[in-house]
Coordinates of C-alpha atoms and ligand atoms in Angstrom, one line a residue:
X1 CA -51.9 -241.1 233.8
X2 CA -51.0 -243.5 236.5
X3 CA -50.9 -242.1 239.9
X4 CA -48.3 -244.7 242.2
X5 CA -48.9 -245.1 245.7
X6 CA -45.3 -243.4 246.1
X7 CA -42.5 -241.8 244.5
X8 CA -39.5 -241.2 245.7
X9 CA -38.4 -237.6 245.9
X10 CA -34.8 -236.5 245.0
X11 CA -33.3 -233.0 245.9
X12 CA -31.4 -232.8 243.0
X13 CA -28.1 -232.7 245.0
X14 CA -27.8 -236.7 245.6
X15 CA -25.5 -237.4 242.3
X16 CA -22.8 -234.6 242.8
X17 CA -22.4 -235.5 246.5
X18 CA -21.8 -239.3 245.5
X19 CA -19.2 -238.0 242.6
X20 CA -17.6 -236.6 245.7
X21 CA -17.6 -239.4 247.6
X22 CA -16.3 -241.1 244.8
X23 CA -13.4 -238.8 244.2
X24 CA -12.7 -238.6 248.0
X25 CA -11.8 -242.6 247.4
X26 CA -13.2 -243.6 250.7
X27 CA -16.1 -246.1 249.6
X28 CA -16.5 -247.8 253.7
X29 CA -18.5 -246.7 256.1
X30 CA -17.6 -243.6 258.6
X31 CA -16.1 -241.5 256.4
X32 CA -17.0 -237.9 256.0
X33 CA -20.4 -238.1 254.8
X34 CA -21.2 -240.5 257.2
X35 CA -19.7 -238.1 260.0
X36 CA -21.8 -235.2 258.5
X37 CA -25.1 -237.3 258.8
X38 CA -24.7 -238.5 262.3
X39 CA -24.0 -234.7 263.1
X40 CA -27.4 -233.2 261.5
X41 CA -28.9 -236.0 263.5
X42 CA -27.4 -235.4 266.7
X43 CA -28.2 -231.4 265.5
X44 CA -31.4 -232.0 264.5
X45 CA -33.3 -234.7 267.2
X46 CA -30.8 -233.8 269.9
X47 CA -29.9 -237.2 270.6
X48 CA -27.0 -237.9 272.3
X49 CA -25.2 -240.0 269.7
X50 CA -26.9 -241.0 266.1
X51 CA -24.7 -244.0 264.7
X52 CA -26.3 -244.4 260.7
X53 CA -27.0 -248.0 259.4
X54 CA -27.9 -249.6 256.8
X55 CA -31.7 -250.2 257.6
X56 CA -33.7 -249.2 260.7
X57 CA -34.1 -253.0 260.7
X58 CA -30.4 -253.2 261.5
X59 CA -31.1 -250.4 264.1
X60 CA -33.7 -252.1 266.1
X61 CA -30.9 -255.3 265.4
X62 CA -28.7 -253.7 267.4
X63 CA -31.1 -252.1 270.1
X64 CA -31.7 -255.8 270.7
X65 CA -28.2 -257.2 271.4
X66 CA -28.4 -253.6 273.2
X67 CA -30.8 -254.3 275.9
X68 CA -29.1 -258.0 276.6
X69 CA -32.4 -259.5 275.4
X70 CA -31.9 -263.3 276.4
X71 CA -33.5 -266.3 275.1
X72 CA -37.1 -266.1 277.0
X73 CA -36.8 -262.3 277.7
X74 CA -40.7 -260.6 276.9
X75 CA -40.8 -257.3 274.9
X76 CA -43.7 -255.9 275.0
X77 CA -44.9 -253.8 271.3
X78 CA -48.4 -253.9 269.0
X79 CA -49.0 -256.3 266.6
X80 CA -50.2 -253.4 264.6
X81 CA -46.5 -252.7 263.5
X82 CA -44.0 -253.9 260.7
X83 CA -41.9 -257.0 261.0
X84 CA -38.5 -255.7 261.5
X85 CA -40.2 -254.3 265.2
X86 CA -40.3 -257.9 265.9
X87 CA -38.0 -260.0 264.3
X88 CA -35.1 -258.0 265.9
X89 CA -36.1 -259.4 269.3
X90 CA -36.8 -262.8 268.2
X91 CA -33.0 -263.1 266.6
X92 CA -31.8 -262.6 270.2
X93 CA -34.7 -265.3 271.2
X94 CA -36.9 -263.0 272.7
X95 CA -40.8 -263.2 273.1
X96 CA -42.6 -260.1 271.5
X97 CA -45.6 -259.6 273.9
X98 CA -48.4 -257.6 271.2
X99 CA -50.5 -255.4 272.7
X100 CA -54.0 -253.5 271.3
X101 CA -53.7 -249.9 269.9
X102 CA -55.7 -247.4 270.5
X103 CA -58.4 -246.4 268.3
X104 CA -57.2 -242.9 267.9
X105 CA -54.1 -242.8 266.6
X106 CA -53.5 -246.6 266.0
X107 CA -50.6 -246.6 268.4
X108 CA -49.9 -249.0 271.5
X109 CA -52.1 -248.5 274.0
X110 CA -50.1 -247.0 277.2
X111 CA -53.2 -248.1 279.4
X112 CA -52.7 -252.2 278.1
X113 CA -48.8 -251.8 278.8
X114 CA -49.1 -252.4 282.7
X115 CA -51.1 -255.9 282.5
X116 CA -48.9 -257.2 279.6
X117 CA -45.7 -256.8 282.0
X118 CA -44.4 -260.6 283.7
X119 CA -41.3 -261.2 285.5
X120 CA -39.7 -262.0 282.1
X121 CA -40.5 -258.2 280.4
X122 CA -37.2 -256.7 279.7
X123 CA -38.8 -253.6 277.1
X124 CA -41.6 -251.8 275.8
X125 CA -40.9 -250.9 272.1
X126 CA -43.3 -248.0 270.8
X127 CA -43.7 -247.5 267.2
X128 CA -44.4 -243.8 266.5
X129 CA -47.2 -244.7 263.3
X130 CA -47.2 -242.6 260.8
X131 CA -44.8 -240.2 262.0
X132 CA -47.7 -239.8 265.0
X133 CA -46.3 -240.0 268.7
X134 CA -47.0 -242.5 270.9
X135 CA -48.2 -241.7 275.3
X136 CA -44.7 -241.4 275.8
X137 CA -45.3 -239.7 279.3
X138 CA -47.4 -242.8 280.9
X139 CA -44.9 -245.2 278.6
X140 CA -41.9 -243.7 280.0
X141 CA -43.4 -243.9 283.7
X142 CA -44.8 -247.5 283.3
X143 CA -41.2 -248.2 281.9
X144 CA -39.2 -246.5 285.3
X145 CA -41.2 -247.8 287.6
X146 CA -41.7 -251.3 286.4
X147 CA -37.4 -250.9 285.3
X148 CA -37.6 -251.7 281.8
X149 CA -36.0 -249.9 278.7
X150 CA -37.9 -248.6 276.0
X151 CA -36.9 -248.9 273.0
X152 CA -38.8 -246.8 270.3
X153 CA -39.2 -247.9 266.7
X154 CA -39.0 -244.0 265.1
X155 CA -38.6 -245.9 261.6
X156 CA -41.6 -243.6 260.3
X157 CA -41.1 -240.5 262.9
X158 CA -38.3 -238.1 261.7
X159 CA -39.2 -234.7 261.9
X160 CA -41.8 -235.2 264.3
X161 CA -41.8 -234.5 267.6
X162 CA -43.9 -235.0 271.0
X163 CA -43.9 -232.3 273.7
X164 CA -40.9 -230.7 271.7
X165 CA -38.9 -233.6 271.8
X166 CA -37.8 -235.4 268.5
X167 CA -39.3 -238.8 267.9
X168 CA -36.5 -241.8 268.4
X169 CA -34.7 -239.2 271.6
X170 CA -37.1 -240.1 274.6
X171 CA -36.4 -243.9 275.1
X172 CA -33.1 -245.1 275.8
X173 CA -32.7 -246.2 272.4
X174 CA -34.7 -244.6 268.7
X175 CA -34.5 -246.2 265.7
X176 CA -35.3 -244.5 262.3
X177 CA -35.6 -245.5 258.6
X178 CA -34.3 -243.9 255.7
X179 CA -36.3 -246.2 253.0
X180 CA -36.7 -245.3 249.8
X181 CA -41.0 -245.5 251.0
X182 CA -40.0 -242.8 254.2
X183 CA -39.6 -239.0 253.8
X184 CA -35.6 -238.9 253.9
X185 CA -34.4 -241.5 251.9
X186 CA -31.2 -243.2 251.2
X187 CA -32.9 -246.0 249.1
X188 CA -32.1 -248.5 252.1
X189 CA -30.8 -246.3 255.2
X190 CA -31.4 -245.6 259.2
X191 CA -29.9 -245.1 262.4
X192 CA -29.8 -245.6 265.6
X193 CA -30.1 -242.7 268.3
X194 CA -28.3 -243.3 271.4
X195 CA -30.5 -241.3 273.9
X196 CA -28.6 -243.1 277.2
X197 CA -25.4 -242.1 277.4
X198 CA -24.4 -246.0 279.2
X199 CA -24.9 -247.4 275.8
X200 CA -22.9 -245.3 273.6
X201 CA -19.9 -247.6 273.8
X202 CA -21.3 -250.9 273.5
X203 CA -23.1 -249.6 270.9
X204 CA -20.2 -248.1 268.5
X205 CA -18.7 -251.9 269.4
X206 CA -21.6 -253.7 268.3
X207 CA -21.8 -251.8 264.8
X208 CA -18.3 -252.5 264.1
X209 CA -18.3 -256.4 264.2
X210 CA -17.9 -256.2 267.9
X211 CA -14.5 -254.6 267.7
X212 CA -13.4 -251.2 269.6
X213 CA -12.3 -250.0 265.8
X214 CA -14.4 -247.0 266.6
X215 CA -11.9 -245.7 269.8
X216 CA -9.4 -247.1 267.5
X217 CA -10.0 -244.3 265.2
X218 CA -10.1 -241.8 267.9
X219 CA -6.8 -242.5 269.5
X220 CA -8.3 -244.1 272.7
X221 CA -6.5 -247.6 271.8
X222 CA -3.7 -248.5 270.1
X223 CA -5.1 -251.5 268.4
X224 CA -8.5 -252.6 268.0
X225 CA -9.3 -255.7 268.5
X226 CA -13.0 -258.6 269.1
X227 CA -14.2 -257.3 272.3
X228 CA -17.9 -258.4 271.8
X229 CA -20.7 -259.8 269.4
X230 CA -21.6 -257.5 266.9
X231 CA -22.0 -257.7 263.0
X232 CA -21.5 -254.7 260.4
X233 CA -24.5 -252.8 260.5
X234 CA -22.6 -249.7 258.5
X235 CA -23.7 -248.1 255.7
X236 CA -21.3 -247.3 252.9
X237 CA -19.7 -243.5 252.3
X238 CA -21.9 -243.5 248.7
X239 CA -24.8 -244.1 250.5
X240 CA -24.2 -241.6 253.3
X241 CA -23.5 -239.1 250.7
X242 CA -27.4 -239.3 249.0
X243 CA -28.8 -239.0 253.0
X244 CA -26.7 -236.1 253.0
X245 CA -28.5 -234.2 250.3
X246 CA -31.8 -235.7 251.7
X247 CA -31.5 -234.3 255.1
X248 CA -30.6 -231.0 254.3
X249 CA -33.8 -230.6 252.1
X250 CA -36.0 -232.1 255.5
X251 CA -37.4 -229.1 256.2
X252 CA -38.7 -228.3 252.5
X253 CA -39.6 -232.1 252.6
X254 CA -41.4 -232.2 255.5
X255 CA -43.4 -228.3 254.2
X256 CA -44.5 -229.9 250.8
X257 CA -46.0 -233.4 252.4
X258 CA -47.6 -231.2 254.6
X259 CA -49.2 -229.4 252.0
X260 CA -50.7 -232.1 250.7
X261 CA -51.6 -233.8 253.7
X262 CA -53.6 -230.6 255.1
X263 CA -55.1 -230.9 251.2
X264 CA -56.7 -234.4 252.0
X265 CA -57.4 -233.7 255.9
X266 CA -59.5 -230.3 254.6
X267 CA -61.1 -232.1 251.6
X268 CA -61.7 -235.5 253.8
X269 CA -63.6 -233.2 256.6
X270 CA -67.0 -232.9 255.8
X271 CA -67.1 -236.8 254.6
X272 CA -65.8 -237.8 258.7
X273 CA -68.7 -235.6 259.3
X274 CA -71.1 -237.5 257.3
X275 CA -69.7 -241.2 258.9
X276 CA -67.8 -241.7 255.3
X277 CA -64.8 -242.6 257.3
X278 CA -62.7 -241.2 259.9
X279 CA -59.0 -239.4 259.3
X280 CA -56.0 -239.6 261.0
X281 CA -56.1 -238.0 264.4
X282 CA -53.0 -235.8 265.4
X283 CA -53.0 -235.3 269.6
X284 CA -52.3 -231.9 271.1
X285 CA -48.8 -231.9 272.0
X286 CA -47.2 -233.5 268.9
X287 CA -46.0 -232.5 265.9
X288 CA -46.0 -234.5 263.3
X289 CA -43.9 -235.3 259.6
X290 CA -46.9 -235.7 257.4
X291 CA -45.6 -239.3 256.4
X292 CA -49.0 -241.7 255.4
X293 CA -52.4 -240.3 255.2
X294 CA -54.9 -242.8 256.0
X295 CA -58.5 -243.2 255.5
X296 CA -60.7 -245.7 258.3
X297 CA -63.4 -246.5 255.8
X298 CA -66.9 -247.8 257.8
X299 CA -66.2 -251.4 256.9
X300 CA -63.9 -253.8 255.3
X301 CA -65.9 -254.0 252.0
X302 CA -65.7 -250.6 251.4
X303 CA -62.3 -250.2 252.0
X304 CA -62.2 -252.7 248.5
X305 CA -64.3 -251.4 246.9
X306 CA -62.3 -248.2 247.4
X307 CA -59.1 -249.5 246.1
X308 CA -61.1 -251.2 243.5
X309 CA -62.9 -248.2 242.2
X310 CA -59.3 -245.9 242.5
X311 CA -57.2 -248.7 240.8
X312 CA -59.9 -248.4 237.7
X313 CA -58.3 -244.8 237.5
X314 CA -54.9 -245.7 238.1
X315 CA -54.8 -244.5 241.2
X316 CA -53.0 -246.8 243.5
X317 CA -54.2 -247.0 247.5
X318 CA -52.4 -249.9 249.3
X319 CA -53.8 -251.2 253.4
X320 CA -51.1 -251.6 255.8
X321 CA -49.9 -254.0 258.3
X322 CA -50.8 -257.8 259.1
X323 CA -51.0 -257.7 262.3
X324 CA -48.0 -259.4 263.6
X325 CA -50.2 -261.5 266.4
X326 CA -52.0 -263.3 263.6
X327 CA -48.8 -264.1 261.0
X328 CA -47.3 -267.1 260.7
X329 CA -44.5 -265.9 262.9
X330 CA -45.9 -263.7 265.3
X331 CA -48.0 -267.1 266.4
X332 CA -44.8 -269.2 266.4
X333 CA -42.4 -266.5 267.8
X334 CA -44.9 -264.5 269.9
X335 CA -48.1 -264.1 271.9
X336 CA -50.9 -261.7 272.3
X337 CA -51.6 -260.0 275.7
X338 CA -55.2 -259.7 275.8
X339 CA -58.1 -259.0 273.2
X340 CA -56.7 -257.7 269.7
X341 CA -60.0 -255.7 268.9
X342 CA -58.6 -252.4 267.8
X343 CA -55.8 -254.2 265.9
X344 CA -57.6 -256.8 264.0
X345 CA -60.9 -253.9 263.6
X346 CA -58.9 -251.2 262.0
X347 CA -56.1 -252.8 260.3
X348 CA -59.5 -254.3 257.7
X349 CA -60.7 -250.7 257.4
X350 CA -57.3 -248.8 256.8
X351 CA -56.5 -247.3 253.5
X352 CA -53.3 -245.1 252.6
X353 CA -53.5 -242.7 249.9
X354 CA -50.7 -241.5 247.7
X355 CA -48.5 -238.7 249.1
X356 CA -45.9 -238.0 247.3
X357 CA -43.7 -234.6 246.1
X358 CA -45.4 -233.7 243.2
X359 CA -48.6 -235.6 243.5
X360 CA -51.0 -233.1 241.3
X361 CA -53.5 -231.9 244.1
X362 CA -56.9 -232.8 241.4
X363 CA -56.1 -236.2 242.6
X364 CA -56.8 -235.9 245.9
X365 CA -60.3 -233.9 244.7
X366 CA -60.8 -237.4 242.4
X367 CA -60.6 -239.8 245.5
X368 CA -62.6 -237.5 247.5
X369 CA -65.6 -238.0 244.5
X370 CA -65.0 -241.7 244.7
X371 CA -65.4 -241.8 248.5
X372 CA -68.7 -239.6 248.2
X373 CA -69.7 -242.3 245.3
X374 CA -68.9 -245.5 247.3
Ligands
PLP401 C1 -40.1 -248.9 257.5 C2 -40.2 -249.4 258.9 C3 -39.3 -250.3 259.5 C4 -38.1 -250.8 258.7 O1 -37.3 -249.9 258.2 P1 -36.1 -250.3 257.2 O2 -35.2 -249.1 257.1 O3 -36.8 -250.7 255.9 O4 -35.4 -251.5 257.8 C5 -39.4 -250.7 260.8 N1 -40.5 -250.3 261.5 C6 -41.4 -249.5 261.0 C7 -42.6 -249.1 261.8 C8 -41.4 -249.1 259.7 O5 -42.3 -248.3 259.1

């Protein structure tokens, strides 16, 4: 039987809610099941305003035209990260300044942050890796002293949390993902948390072409009208109503990766003992969604013959990022701030093993074997 590296979990709900969207005859964006989502958001992470869209790429989109990044304007991020991270800067002609990771959790370094700031530096954009929070005390300070807005890329982070606090609410500005490859899916799906109140307008502008149809709707004008740039980063009612029966399973989701994430971090133990590879590490202080579970095997070559080995039993392992600093665009678009030797190091080693609802618990005995046979 061939084990995928993911499968997409439905609750069973998603088809009956989209026949009601389909007999409510409201197909656009911001109808009711788009109203509901934003509100479990807002319930759920406590940010102050959760506008859904159709990809956390067209969050971090927006969070771009957001901040007023200008043409030359530095935003400072890892190269350890996916494009979208990125790209959304440079399609406002920004310069993404990639910094190391740390060795622990793979996440920006908060100590790199300070040297990687010029004159130019307009945000620090944290991505939250697997679900895992970033140093988003010393991130947050370097950010108010130094007067920049952070920005965090929470694509990978719902229903996580660092010091209580939902991932995507402690910068200014969150974004999250609901891709068919994250926990709560829509098949293509995010949204943009609002954590600072100043941007809440501009924001609802920019998502609607860069028209005030959203006070429109509320009775605040009497015509709406092109008061800004903007593009339509909605997603449609149909959609909205599949989130809907995603999000309220989150909790259930989030208990039954667990499960099998505690499976592989028990299992995996002794083998970090014997220098087989290292697991994920989870810092005091956050709580996190059980998205990826990784493997650092000892070297590059093991790491293939790993996937090698599992792939002979149909077990599919996949790496992870490129690191954006040594792509074809991240040299044109970009630059590195300082040595990449965490980033270029781990991303080699990194392996992610199938998680998935319903993933049959022998297999994560069968890739233990392997590893202890490498
Ligand atoms: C998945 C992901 C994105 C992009 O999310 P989409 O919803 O597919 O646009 C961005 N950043 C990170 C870190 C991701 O994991």
């Amino acid at each position: 039987m061939k084990v995928p590296f993911n499968r997409p979990y439905m609750t069973g709900r998603e088809l009956g809610y989209i026949a009601r969207a389909h007999q409510n005859s409201m197909l656009a964006g911001d109808g009711p099941f788009t109203a509901a989502c934003s509100r479990w958001l807002e319930q759920r992470t406590g940010a102050r305003k959760a506008l859904l869209t159709h990809s956390c790429t067209a969050a971090l989109d927006m969070a771009a035209i957001l901040a007023g990044i200008d043409p030359g304007d530095e935003v400072i991020m890892p190269s350890y990260t996916f494009v979208s991270t990125a790209n959304a800067f440079v399609l406002r002609g920004g310069v993404p300044v990639f910094v190391d990771i740390r060795p622990d959790t793979l996440n920006l370094d908060a100590a790199l942050v300070e040297a990687a700031i010029t004159p130019r530096a307009r945000a620090i954009v944290p991505v939250h890796y697997a679900g895992v929070a970033c140093e988003m005390d010393a991130i947050l300070e370097i950010a108010r002293r130094r007067g920049l807005l952070v920005i965090e890329d929470a694509a990978q982070g719902l229903m996580s949390d660092y010091g209580g606090r939902a991932l995507g609410t402690l910068g200014a500005l969150g974004a999250v993902s609901f891709h068919e490859t994250k926990n709560v899916i829509a098949g293509e799906g995010g949204a943009l948390l609002v954590n600072d109140e100043r941007l809440i307008e501009r924001a609802e502008i920019v998502r609607e072409k860069g028209t005030d149809r959203s006070r429109f709707f509320r009775g605040e004008v009497d015509k709406y009208t092109w008061v800004d740039i903007g593009s339509s980063f909605l997603p449609g009612e149909i959609v909205a109503a599949f989130l809907l029966a995603q999000m309220e399973d989150a909790d259930s989701i989030t208990a039954r990766r667990m499960a099998l994430w505690n499976t592989y971090h028990a299992r995996l133990e002794p083998l970090e003992r014997d220098g087989r590879l290292r697991r994920p590490v989870i810092p005091a202080g956050c709580r996190h969604n059980a998205h990826l579970y990784y493997v650092l095997l000892p070297s590059p070559g093991q790491r293939s013959r790993l996937m090698a080995r599992l792939k002979a039993l149909d077990i599919l392992s996949v790496f992870h990022y490129v690191p954006l600093h040594s792509s074809p665009a991240g040299r044109r678009f970009g630059r590195a701030c300082g040595p990449m030797t965490h980033t270029d190091d781990l991303s080699a080693r990194l392996l992610r093993l199938p998680l998935w609802i319903g993933l049959d618990p022998a297999v994560i005995e069968t890739i233990a074997a392997e590893i202890e046979a490498l």
